[in-house]
Amino acid sequence: MSAEDNMRANIRPNIRDVAARAGVAVKTVSRVLNGHPYVSAPMREKVERAMQDLDFVPSVAARILSGSKSNQIALIYDNHSPYYMFQIQTGCWEACKARGIRLLAQPVDVADPDVGDQVRGLVSETHVDGIVLSSPVTDCVPVLRALDAMDIPFVRISPGTNHALTSSVFMDDAQAADDMTTHLINAGHRRIGFIKGHPNHMASDDRLFGYRRALDRAGIAFEPQLVMPGAFDFESGFAAGAMLLDLRDRPTAIFAANDDMAAGVLAAAHGRGLALPDQLSVAGFDDTTLARTVWPALTTIHQPMAELARTATEILINGGDISHRRLAHTLIERASVAPPSRMTP
Amino acid sequence: MSAEDNMRANIRPNIRDVAARAGVAVKTVSRVLNGHPYVSAPMREKVERAMQDLDFVPSVAARILSGSKSNQIALIYDNHSPYYMFQIQTGCWEACKARGIRLLAQPVDVADPDVGDQVRGLVSETHVDGIVLSSPVTDCVPVLRALDAMDIPFVRISPGTNHALTSSVFMDDAQAADDMTTHLINAGHRRIGFIKGHPNHMASDDRLFGYRRALDRAGIAFEPQLVMPGAFDFESGFAAGAMLLDLRDRPTAIFAANDDMAAGVLAAAHGRGLALPDQLSVAGFDDTTLARTVWPALTTIHQPMAELARTATEILINGGDISHRRLAHTLIERASVAPPSRMTP
DNA sequence: GTCGATATGTCAATCGGTGTCATACGGCGC
DNA sequence: GCGCCGTATGACACCGATTGACATATCGAC
């Protein structure tokens, strides 16, 4: 037995090996593997023991080929920030692990004219059962067209546009920005600068909208010169922050549409020797690790990225009806926001 | 033709479909697919056109099953920092893309007693041709044993221990730490604090070694109280920084074994109202995005993570002899290091 | 005119599962 | 006692590519 077992250990055991070992038909082993209803309890046990004995792991390739589900899904993403991708991958991965699904994380370049073909190739090659689309890819027309044409289910995380035919999960960017702006107003700020997100990103508009709505509600006049363009990166935040701080009547608080840009604002303020947060309050958005590693730590909106991804993946795996699920955000208070100092700066 | 093409578009085309379309034998298509030598140029073109026309993509599943290479490799990692993982994944991905290899990124938990089985399962299930191991997994004994037993090639990125039987790529941590320490000394610093990395991580020792070597060479006495334990995260850097800054005779520069901890030191210094970098120079290690988004921007060692990963992946794909390749690091000068101020603090 | 390298085709076997259909057993209603 | 249905299991073809053994055919070179 030891000799035989050793030999088996080096050769990948087969479903046929398992069947032989258990003294049953191959098909019965297959039924056990797939949780088919018509299998008696003793039979199931017998087969499971045989699988254990042989360290049997079914080959995905063979399963795919024989025409059923591949038990694989793909996560398609484009190079966002490392932190964002990490959270998204983690969320997808957790959901997949719980259900025994394999996850293929696939980067693409949305600007590449061949994206559609690349995605088509991915699906044809790997036979994935479904796809999770993360942020910038969610609105990439060639990809959406390819997926529609292939008739493969997919779920979108934080899409910018609506798509009645597929499920999506998202958060309320406008409300979150409104919350943060209101938080700043409640702290006593009246002149609040805003740095917009990347123009290609739909959420940017929503966040600006929330900022304006909160100002309106508080009866504070909107001042266009307090709104600066940005691109979701440190450099653009730094530049926008510099512009705002050099205004004759500069704002007492600056709300950046993400944490990277907020970090840029902090740098610009430090460079001007401002005491933070007394002479300038800064707020971010996303709650990336960055928010905790800059000084002062950023008050920001916690966007539940991992949970968005996990939920999206669960929806995809469970199948069922098309659903659109909104997840809650949270305002995280840290040290970067304080009441404006008495003295006009 | 348009009708037929439409029908074909919905059904995954076959190697037989391609053969029929090109008017050749299936075997010939296979030869083209696999770059077999005895195929004439016109024939190759004809077949390739047919493949194009039909949007043919060979099924990985079928290829795997028929016993040849799967053209897939796996990257196995454990949750390091987001930035680290992002760089590693990017590097692997680039190398794979260039060679038409599919990459499976697979997180594991090195502390899990089943890691070995998980890896075994991954290989059996997916039939990957080889494996890239990234940092903490490189020294995970159960995983190494499983891979050895399965006789599958693997390459390790920045391993802590040597393993004569497999290839690896790495950088010279000791020399890099030596370089940075020397840089601080050249700037005029004599009292230089050091914050160690996570004790589980082999590189931590190397970096400490480099720090001491540079001090020795400069004839500066090593002072144990200037060396603090750390764990590669912001919090431990903050704590260690606080301890160092509260010393009666505090250092004029602090060198942290990674950027996250250096950011912690900056926060501790800001909190004490120190003017940076005049009253305290801070140096990091790794050159993560963090290094550019804190204030002042960190002088740090650029660890070529993406390049390490790319190189490792290339070695794996190319096969060939076992090699151990060292990649160069770079000292990046930013704003966080300056000569010590005249006045003793 | 034969040999050998190049170029293509035929055919069957194979990889490891799953789908389809067939079969066997038991209980239930009439 | 007969037919029927639900449960439980088995036999066998098939998914889509690769691979090997062989069979040709063409073209030069010797």
Short mmCIF file of N, CA and C in Angstrom, two decimals, chain B residues 120-259:
data_model
loop_
_atom_site.label_atom_id
_atom_site.label_comp_id
_atom_site.label_asym_id
_atom_site.label_seq_id
_atom_site.Cartn_x
_atom_site.Cartn_y
_atom_site.Cartn_z
N ARG B 120 -0.73 22.94 -3.58
CA ARG B 120 -0.84 21.69 -4.33
C ARG B 120 -2.14 21.69 -5.13
N GLY B 121 -3.22 22.09 -4.48
CA GLY B 121 -4.51 22.14 -5.15
C GLY B 121 -4.49 23.08 -6.35
N LEU B 122 -3.89 24.23 -6.14
CA LEU B 122 -3.80 25.21 -7.23
C LEU B 122 -3.13 24.60 -8.44
N VAL B 123 -2.01 23.95 -8.20
CA VAL B 123 -1.25 23.39 -9.32
C VAL B 123 -2.03 22.26 -10.00
N SER B 124 -2.62 21.39 -9.21
CA SER B 124 -3.38 20.28 -9.79
C SER B 124 -4.57 20.80 -10.58
N GLU B 125 -5.22 21.78 -10.03
CA GLU B 125 -6.43 22.27 -10.66
C GLU B 125 -6.15 22.98 -11.96
N THR B 126 -5.13 23.84 -11.91
CA THR B 126 -4.93 24.74 -13.04
C THR B 126 -3.83 24.28 -14.00
N HIS B 127 -3.02 23.30 -13.57
CA HIS B 127 -1.94 22.80 -14.41
C HIS B 127 -0.98 23.90 -14.83
N VAL B 128 -0.71 24.85 -13.94
CA VAL B 128 0.24 25.91 -14.29
C VAL B 128 1.61 25.29 -14.59
N ASP B 129 2.35 25.97 -15.49
CA ASP B 129 3.66 25.45 -15.90
C ASP B 129 4.75 25.82 -14.91
N GLY B 130 4.51 26.85 -14.11
CA GLY B 130 5.55 27.30 -13.21
C GLY B 130 4.98 28.30 -12.23
N ILE B 131 5.80 28.69 -11.29
CA ILE B 131 5.30 29.54 -10.21
C ILE B 131 6.32 30.60 -9.83
N VAL B 132 5.81 31.80 -9.60
CA VAL B 132 6.63 32.88 -9.06
C VAL B 132 6.22 33.07 -7.60
N LEU B 133 7.20 33.06 -6.74
CA LEU B 133 6.93 33.23 -5.31
C LEU B 133 7.37 34.61 -4.89
N SER B 134 6.48 35.37 -4.26
CA SER B 134 6.91 36.68 -3.81
C SER B 134 7.11 36.69 -2.31
N SER B 135 7.56 37.79 -1.82
CA SER B 135 8.35 37.82 -0.59
C SER B 135 8.03 36.93 0.60
N PRO B 136 6.92 37.07 1.29
CA PRO B 136 6.94 36.22 2.49
C PRO B 136 6.78 34.74 2.16
N VAL B 137 6.19 34.46 1.02
CA VAL B 137 5.95 33.07 0.65
C VAL B 137 7.24 32.38 0.22
N THR B 138 8.22 33.19 -0.15
CA THR B 138 9.48 32.62 -0.61
C THR B 138 10.14 31.74 0.43
N ASP B 139 9.81 32.01 1.69
CA ASP B 139 10.47 31.26 2.76
C ASP B 139 9.48 30.46 3.58
N CYS B 140 8.36 30.15 2.96
CA CYS B 140 7.34 29.38 3.65
C CYS B 140 7.60 27.90 3.38
N VAL B 141 8.06 27.22 4.37
CA VAL B 141 8.52 25.84 4.20
C VAL B 141 7.45 24.90 3.60
N PRO B 142 6.22 24.92 4.11
CA PRO B 142 5.23 24.01 3.54
C PRO B 142 5.05 24.21 2.03
N VAL B 143 5.07 25.46 1.62
CA VAL B 143 4.91 25.75 0.19
C VAL B 143 6.11 25.21 -0.59
N LEU B 144 7.29 25.49 -0.09
CA LEU B 144 8.50 25.04 -0.79
C LEU B 144 8.50 23.51 -0.89
N ARG B 145 8.10 22.86 0.18
CA ARG B 145 8.07 21.40 0.16
C ARG B 145 7.07 20.90 -0.87
N ALA B 146 5.90 21.51 -0.88
CA ALA B 146 4.87 21.08 -1.83
C ALA B 146 5.37 21.23 -3.26
N LEU B 147 6.01 22.37 -3.53
CA LEU B 147 6.47 22.61 -4.89
C LEU B 147 7.58 21.63 -5.28
N ASP B 148 8.47 21.40 -4.34
CA ASP B 148 9.54 20.44 -4.61
C ASP B 148 8.96 19.07 -4.93
N ALA B 149 7.98 18.66 -4.13
CA ALA B 149 7.39 17.34 -4.30
C ALA B 149 6.69 17.22 -5.65
N MET B 150 6.11 18.33 -6.12
CA MET B 150 5.37 18.26 -7.37
C MET B 150 6.29 18.43 -8.56
N ASP B 151 7.52 18.78 -8.27
CA ASP B 151 8.51 18.89 -9.32
C ASP B 151 8.10 19.92 -10.36
N ILE B 152 7.69 21.07 -9.88
CA ILE B 152 7.28 22.14 -10.78
C ILE B 152 8.26 23.30 -10.61
N PRO B 153 8.68 23.90 -11.72
CA PRO B 153 9.68 24.97 -11.60
C PRO B 153 9.13 26.21 -10.92
N PHE B 154 9.95 26.85 -10.14
CA PHE B 154 9.53 28.12 -9.53
C PHE B 154 10.72 29.04 -9.33
N VAL B 155 10.41 30.31 -9.25
CA VAL B 155 11.44 31.34 -9.06
C VAL B 155 11.02 32.19 -7.88
N ARG B 156 11.99 32.60 -7.08
CA ARG B 156 11.67 33.36 -5.89
C ARG B 156 12.14 34.80 -5.99
N ILE B 157 11.28 35.72 -5.56
CA ILE B 157 11.62 37.13 -5.56
C ILE B 157 12.05 37.54 -4.16
N SER B 158 13.27 38.02 -4.03
CA SER B 158 13.80 38.46 -2.74
C SER B 158 13.64 37.43 -1.64
N PRO B 159 14.17 36.25 -1.84
CA PRO B 159 14.07 35.24 -0.79
C PRO B 159 14.99 35.58 0.37
N GLY B 160 14.63 35.09 1.53
CA GLY B 160 15.49 35.35 2.69
C GLY B 160 16.54 34.28 2.84
N THR B 161 16.19 33.08 2.40
CA THR B 161 17.12 31.97 2.55
C THR B 161 17.56 31.50 1.17
N ASN B 162 18.68 30.83 1.14
CA ASN B 162 19.13 30.33 -0.14
C ASN B 162 18.51 28.98 -0.44
N HIS B 163 18.41 28.70 -1.69
CA HIS B 163 17.80 27.47 -2.10
C HIS B 163 18.46 27.12 -3.43
N ALA B 164 19.45 26.32 -3.33
CA ALA B 164 20.31 26.10 -4.48
C ALA B 164 19.55 25.52 -5.68
N LEU B 165 18.41 24.91 -5.40
CA LEU B 165 17.73 24.19 -6.49
C LEU B 165 16.82 25.07 -7.33
N THR B 166 16.62 26.31 -6.93
CA THR B 166 15.73 27.16 -7.72
C THR B 166 16.35 28.52 -7.96
N SER B 167 15.85 29.18 -8.99
CA SER B 167 16.34 30.50 -9.32
C SER B 167 15.76 31.54 -8.37
N SER B 168 16.42 32.68 -8.32
CA SER B 168 15.89 33.77 -7.52
C SER B 168 16.42 35.10 -8.04
N VAL B 169 15.69 36.15 -7.74
CA VAL B 169 16.15 37.50 -8.06
C VAL B 169 16.02 38.32 -6.78
N PHE B 170 16.92 39.25 -6.61
CA PHE B 170 16.95 39.98 -5.35
C PHE B 170 17.79 41.22 -5.51
N MET B 171 17.82 42.04 -4.48
CA MET B 171 18.70 43.19 -4.48
C MET B 171 19.60 43.10 -3.25
N ASP B 172 20.58 43.99 -3.19
CA ASP B 172 21.53 43.95 -2.09
C ASP B 172 21.06 44.89 -0.98
N ASP B 173 20.27 44.37 -0.08
CA ASP B 173 19.71 45.19 0.99
C ASP B 173 20.80 45.81 1.86
N ALA B 174 21.81 45.03 2.17
CA ALA B 174 22.87 45.54 3.04
C ALA B 174 23.57 46.73 2.38
N GLN B 175 23.92 46.58 1.12
CA GLN B 175 24.62 47.65 0.43
C GLN B 175 23.74 48.89 0.34
N ALA B 176 22.44 48.68 0.08
CA ALA B 176 21.53 49.81 -0.04
C ALA B 176 21.45 50.57 1.28
N ALA B 177 21.35 49.83 2.38
CA ALA B 177 21.27 50.49 3.69
C ALA B 177 22.59 51.20 3.98
N ASP B 178 23.66 50.57 3.56
CA ASP B 178 24.98 51.18 3.71
C ASP B 178 25.03 52.50 2.93
N ASP B 179 24.56 52.45 1.71
CA ASP B 179 24.56 53.66 0.87
C ASP B 179 23.79 54.79 1.54
N MET B 180 22.60 54.46 2.04
CA MET B 180 21.77 55.51 2.64
C MET B 180 22.42 56.07 3.89
N THR B 181 22.95 55.19 4.70
CA THR B 181 23.60 55.65 5.93
C THR B 181 24.78 56.56 5.57
N THR B 182 25.54 56.13 4.58
CA THR B 182 26.67 56.94 4.14
C THR B 182 26.20 58.30 3.62
N HIS B 183 25.08 58.27 2.93
CA HIS B 183 24.52 59.53 2.42
C HIS B 183 24.21 60.48 3.57
N LEU B 184 23.65 59.94 4.64
CA LEU B 184 23.32 60.77 5.80
C LEU B 184 24.61 61.29 6.47
N ILE B 185 25.58 60.41 6.55
CA ILE B 185 26.86 60.81 7.15
C ILE B 185 27.50 61.92 6.33
N ASN B 186 27.46 61.75 5.03
CA ASN B 186 28.04 62.76 4.14
C ASN B 186 27.33 64.10 4.27
N ALA B 187 26.05 64.03 4.62
CA ALA B 187 25.30 65.28 4.80
C ALA B 187 25.68 65.96 6.11
N GLY B 188 26.46 65.27 6.93
CA GLY B 188 26.92 65.89 8.17
C GLY B 188 26.37 65.28 9.44
N HIS B 189 25.55 64.25 9.29
CA HIS B 189 24.94 63.66 10.49
C HIS B 189 25.91 62.71 11.18
N ARG B 190 25.85 62.73 12.51
CA ARG B 190 26.67 61.81 13.31
C ARG B 190 25.80 60.93 14.19
N ARG B 191 24.71 61.49 14.66
CA ARG B 191 23.78 60.71 15.47
C ARG B 191 22.60 60.31 14.59
N ILE B 192 22.62 59.07 14.15
CA ILE B 192 21.61 58.60 13.18
C ILE B 192 20.82 57.46 13.79
N GLY B 193 19.53 57.69 13.98
CA GLY B 193 18.66 56.64 14.50
C GLY B 193 18.32 55.63 13.42
N PHE B 194 18.04 54.42 13.84
CA PHE B 194 17.66 53.39 12.86
C PHE B 194 16.44 52.64 13.38
N ILE B 195 15.47 52.42 12.50
CA ILE B 195 14.29 51.65 12.89
C ILE B 195 14.28 50.36 12.09
N LYS B 196 14.32 49.26 12.81
CA LYS B 196 14.44 47.95 12.17
C LYS B 196 13.13 47.51 11.52
N GLY B 197 13.24 46.56 10.61
CA GLY B 197 12.05 46.01 9.96
C GLY B 197 11.46 44.87 10.76
N HIS B 198 10.48 44.25 10.19
CA HIS B 198 9.79 43.15 10.86
C HIS B 198 10.77 42.00 11.08
N PRO B 199 10.81 41.46 12.30
CA PRO B 199 11.80 40.43 12.60
C PRO B 199 11.66 39.17 11.74
N ASN B 200 10.47 38.90 11.22
CA ASN B 200 10.31 37.71 10.38
C ASN B 200 10.94 37.87 9.01
N HIS B 201 11.21 39.11 8.67
CA HIS B 201 11.64 39.39 7.30
C HIS B 201 13.17 39.39 7.27
N MET B 202 13.73 38.53 6.44
CA MET B 202 15.18 38.39 6.41
C MET B 202 15.86 39.70 6.03
N ALA B 203 15.24 40.48 5.17
CA ALA B 203 15.87 41.71 4.71
C ALA B 203 16.14 42.67 5.87
N SER B 204 15.36 42.55 6.92
CA SER B 204 15.53 43.45 8.07
C SER B 204 16.95 43.38 8.61
N ASP B 205 17.43 42.18 8.76
CA ASP B 205 18.78 42.01 9.29
C ASP B 205 19.82 42.62 8.36
N ASP B 206 19.61 42.38 7.06
CA ASP B 206 20.56 42.90 6.09
C ASP B 206 20.65 44.42 6.15
N ARG B 207 19.48 45.04 6.32
CA ARG B 207 19.49 46.50 6.33
C ARG B 207 20.18 47.02 7.59
N LEU B 208 19.94 46.38 8.69
CA LEU B 208 20.62 46.78 9.92
C LEU B 208 22.13 46.60 9.76
N PHE B 209 22.50 45.51 9.14
CA PHE B 209 23.91 45.23 8.91
C PHE B 209 24.56 46.34 8.09
N GLY B 210 23.86 46.77 7.04
CA GLY B 210 24.40 47.84 6.20
C GLY B 210 24.56 49.14 6.96
N TYR B 211 23.60 49.43 7.80
CA TYR B 211 23.65 50.64 8.63
C TYR B 211 24.90 50.62 9.51
N ARG B 212 25.12 49.46 10.16
CA ARG B 212 26.27 49.36 11.06
C ARG B 212 27.59 49.43 10.30
N ARG B 213 27.59 48.80 9.15
CA ARG B 213 28.83 48.78 8.38
C ARG B 213 29.24 50.20 7.99
N ALA B 214 28.24 51.00 7.56
CA ALA B 214 28.55 52.38 7.15
C ALA B 214 29.06 53.19 8.34
N LEU B 215 28.44 53.00 9.51
CA LEU B 215 28.90 53.72 10.70
C LEU B 215 30.35 53.36 11.00
N ASP B 216 30.61 52.06 10.99
CA ASP B 216 31.97 51.58 11.27
C ASP B 216 32.98 52.25 10.35
N ARG B 217 32.65 52.21 9.07
CA ARG B 217 33.60 52.73 8.10
C ARG B 217 33.89 54.20 8.34
N ALA B 218 32.84 54.91 8.79
CA ALA B 218 33.01 56.34 9.04
C ALA B 218 33.61 56.61 10.41
N GLY B 219 33.84 55.55 11.16
CA GLY B 219 34.43 55.74 12.48
C GLY B 219 33.46 56.29 13.50
N ILE B 220 32.17 56.05 13.27
CA ILE B 220 31.17 56.51 14.23
C ILE B 220 30.79 55.33 15.13
N ALA B 221 30.80 55.56 16.41
CA ALA B 221 30.49 54.47 17.34
C ALA B 221 29.03 54.08 17.23
N PHE B 222 28.78 52.78 17.28
CA PHE B 222 27.41 52.29 17.23
C PHE B 222 26.76 52.47 18.60
N GLU B 223 25.59 53.10 18.63
CA GLU B 223 24.91 53.29 19.90
C GLU B 223 23.60 52.51 19.90
N PRO B 224 23.55 51.47 20.68
CA PRO B 224 22.37 50.60 20.66
C PRO B 224 21.06 51.34 20.95
N GLN B 225 21.10 52.38 21.74
CA GLN B 225 19.84 53.04 22.07
C GLN B 225 19.27 53.81 20.87
N LEU B 226 20.09 53.96 19.83
CA LEU B 226 19.58 54.64 18.63
C LEU B 226 18.89 53.67 17.67
N VAL B 227 18.89 52.41 18.00
CA VAL B 227 18.23 51.42 17.14
C VAL B 227 16.94 50.95 17.80
N MET B 228 15.84 51.10 17.07
CA MET B 228 14.53 50.75 17.63
C MET B 228 13.91 49.60 16.83
N PRO B 229 13.13 48.77 17.49
CA PRO B 229 12.42 47.73 16.75
C PRO B 229 11.27 48.33 15.94
N GLY B 230 10.88 47.65 14.87
CA GLY B 230 9.78 48.11 14.04
C GLY B 230 9.12 46.92 13.38
N ALA B 231 8.05 47.16 12.67
CA ALA B 231 7.32 46.05 12.06
C ALA B 231 6.89 46.38 10.64
N PHE B 232 7.58 47.32 10.02
CA PHE B 232 7.31 47.70 8.63
C PHE B 232 5.99 48.45 8.45
N ASP B 233 5.32 48.82 9.53
CA ASP B 233 4.08 49.58 9.34
C ASP B 233 4.16 50.98 9.96
N PHE B 234 3.24 51.82 9.57
CA PHE B 234 3.21 53.21 10.00
C PHE B 234 3.24 53.32 11.52
N GLU B 235 2.40 52.55 12.17
CA GLU B 235 2.25 52.67 13.62
C GLU B 235 3.58 52.39 14.32
N SER B 236 4.24 51.32 13.94
CA SER B 236 5.49 50.99 14.62
C SER B 236 6.54 52.07 14.34
N GLY B 237 6.49 52.67 13.16
CA GLY B 237 7.42 53.74 12.84
C GLY B 237 7.14 54.96 13.69
N PHE B 238 5.86 55.22 13.87
CA PHE B 238 5.45 56.36 14.69
C PHE B 238 5.94 56.18 16.12
N ALA B 239 5.72 54.98 16.65
CA ALA B 239 6.12 54.70 18.03
C ALA B 239 7.64 54.79 18.18
N ALA B 240 8.35 54.17 17.25
CA ALA B 240 9.81 54.18 17.34
C ALA B 240 10.33 55.60 17.18
N GLY B 241 9.73 56.35 16.26
CA GLY B 241 10.13 57.73 16.05
C GLY B 241 9.94 58.55 17.32
N ALA B 242 8.80 58.33 17.96
CA ALA B 242 8.52 59.06 19.20
C ALA B 242 9.59 58.77 20.24
N MET B 243 9.94 57.50 20.38
CA MET B 243 10.96 57.13 21.36
C MET B 243 12.28 57.84 21.06
N LEU B 244 12.67 57.80 19.79
CA LEU B 244 13.95 58.40 19.42
C LEU B 244 13.95 59.91 19.66
N LEU B 245 12.83 60.54 19.34
CA LEU B 245 12.77 62.00 19.46
C LEU B 245 12.71 62.44 20.91
N ASP B 246 12.27 61.55 21.76
CA ASP B 246 12.18 61.90 23.17
C ASP B 246 13.46 61.57 23.95
N LEU B 247 14.45 61.04 23.25
CA LEU B 247 15.73 60.80 23.92
C LEU B 247 16.32 62.14 24.35
N ARG B 248 17.08 62.09 25.44
CA ARG B 248 17.68 63.34 25.90
C ARG B 248 18.54 63.93 24.79
N ASP B 249 19.42 63.10 24.27
CA ASP B 249 20.29 63.56 23.19
C ASP B 249 19.80 62.95 21.89
N ARG B 250 18.83 63.57 21.30
CA ARG B 250 18.15 62.91 20.19
C ARG B 250 18.92 62.97 18.88
N PRO B 251 18.69 62.02 18.01
CA PRO B 251 19.42 61.97 16.74
C PRO B 251 19.02 63.13 15.83
N THR B 252 19.93 63.48 14.92
CA THR B 252 19.61 64.54 13.95
C THR B 252 19.05 63.95 12.67
N ALA B 253 19.13 62.62 12.56
CA ALA B 253 18.57 61.95 11.38
C ALA B 253 18.05 60.58 11.82
N ILE B 254 16.99 60.14 11.15
CA ILE B 254 16.45 58.81 11.44
C ILE B 254 16.27 58.08 10.11
N PHE B 255 16.80 56.87 10.09
CA PHE B 255 16.71 56.04 8.89
C PHE B 255 15.79 54.87 9.24
N ALA B 256 14.65 54.81 8.56
CA ALA B 256 13.69 53.74 8.83
C ALA B 256 13.84 52.68 7.74
N ALA B 257 13.66 51.44 8.12
CA ALA B 257 13.90 50.34 7.18
C ALA B 257 12.84 50.21 6.09
N ASN B 258 11.79 51.02 6.16
CA ASN B 258 10.91 51.14 4.99
C ASN B 258 10.15 52.46 5.03
N ASP B 259 9.45 52.77 3.95
CA ASP B 259 8.81 54.07 3.83
C ASP B 259 7.65 54.26 4.79
#
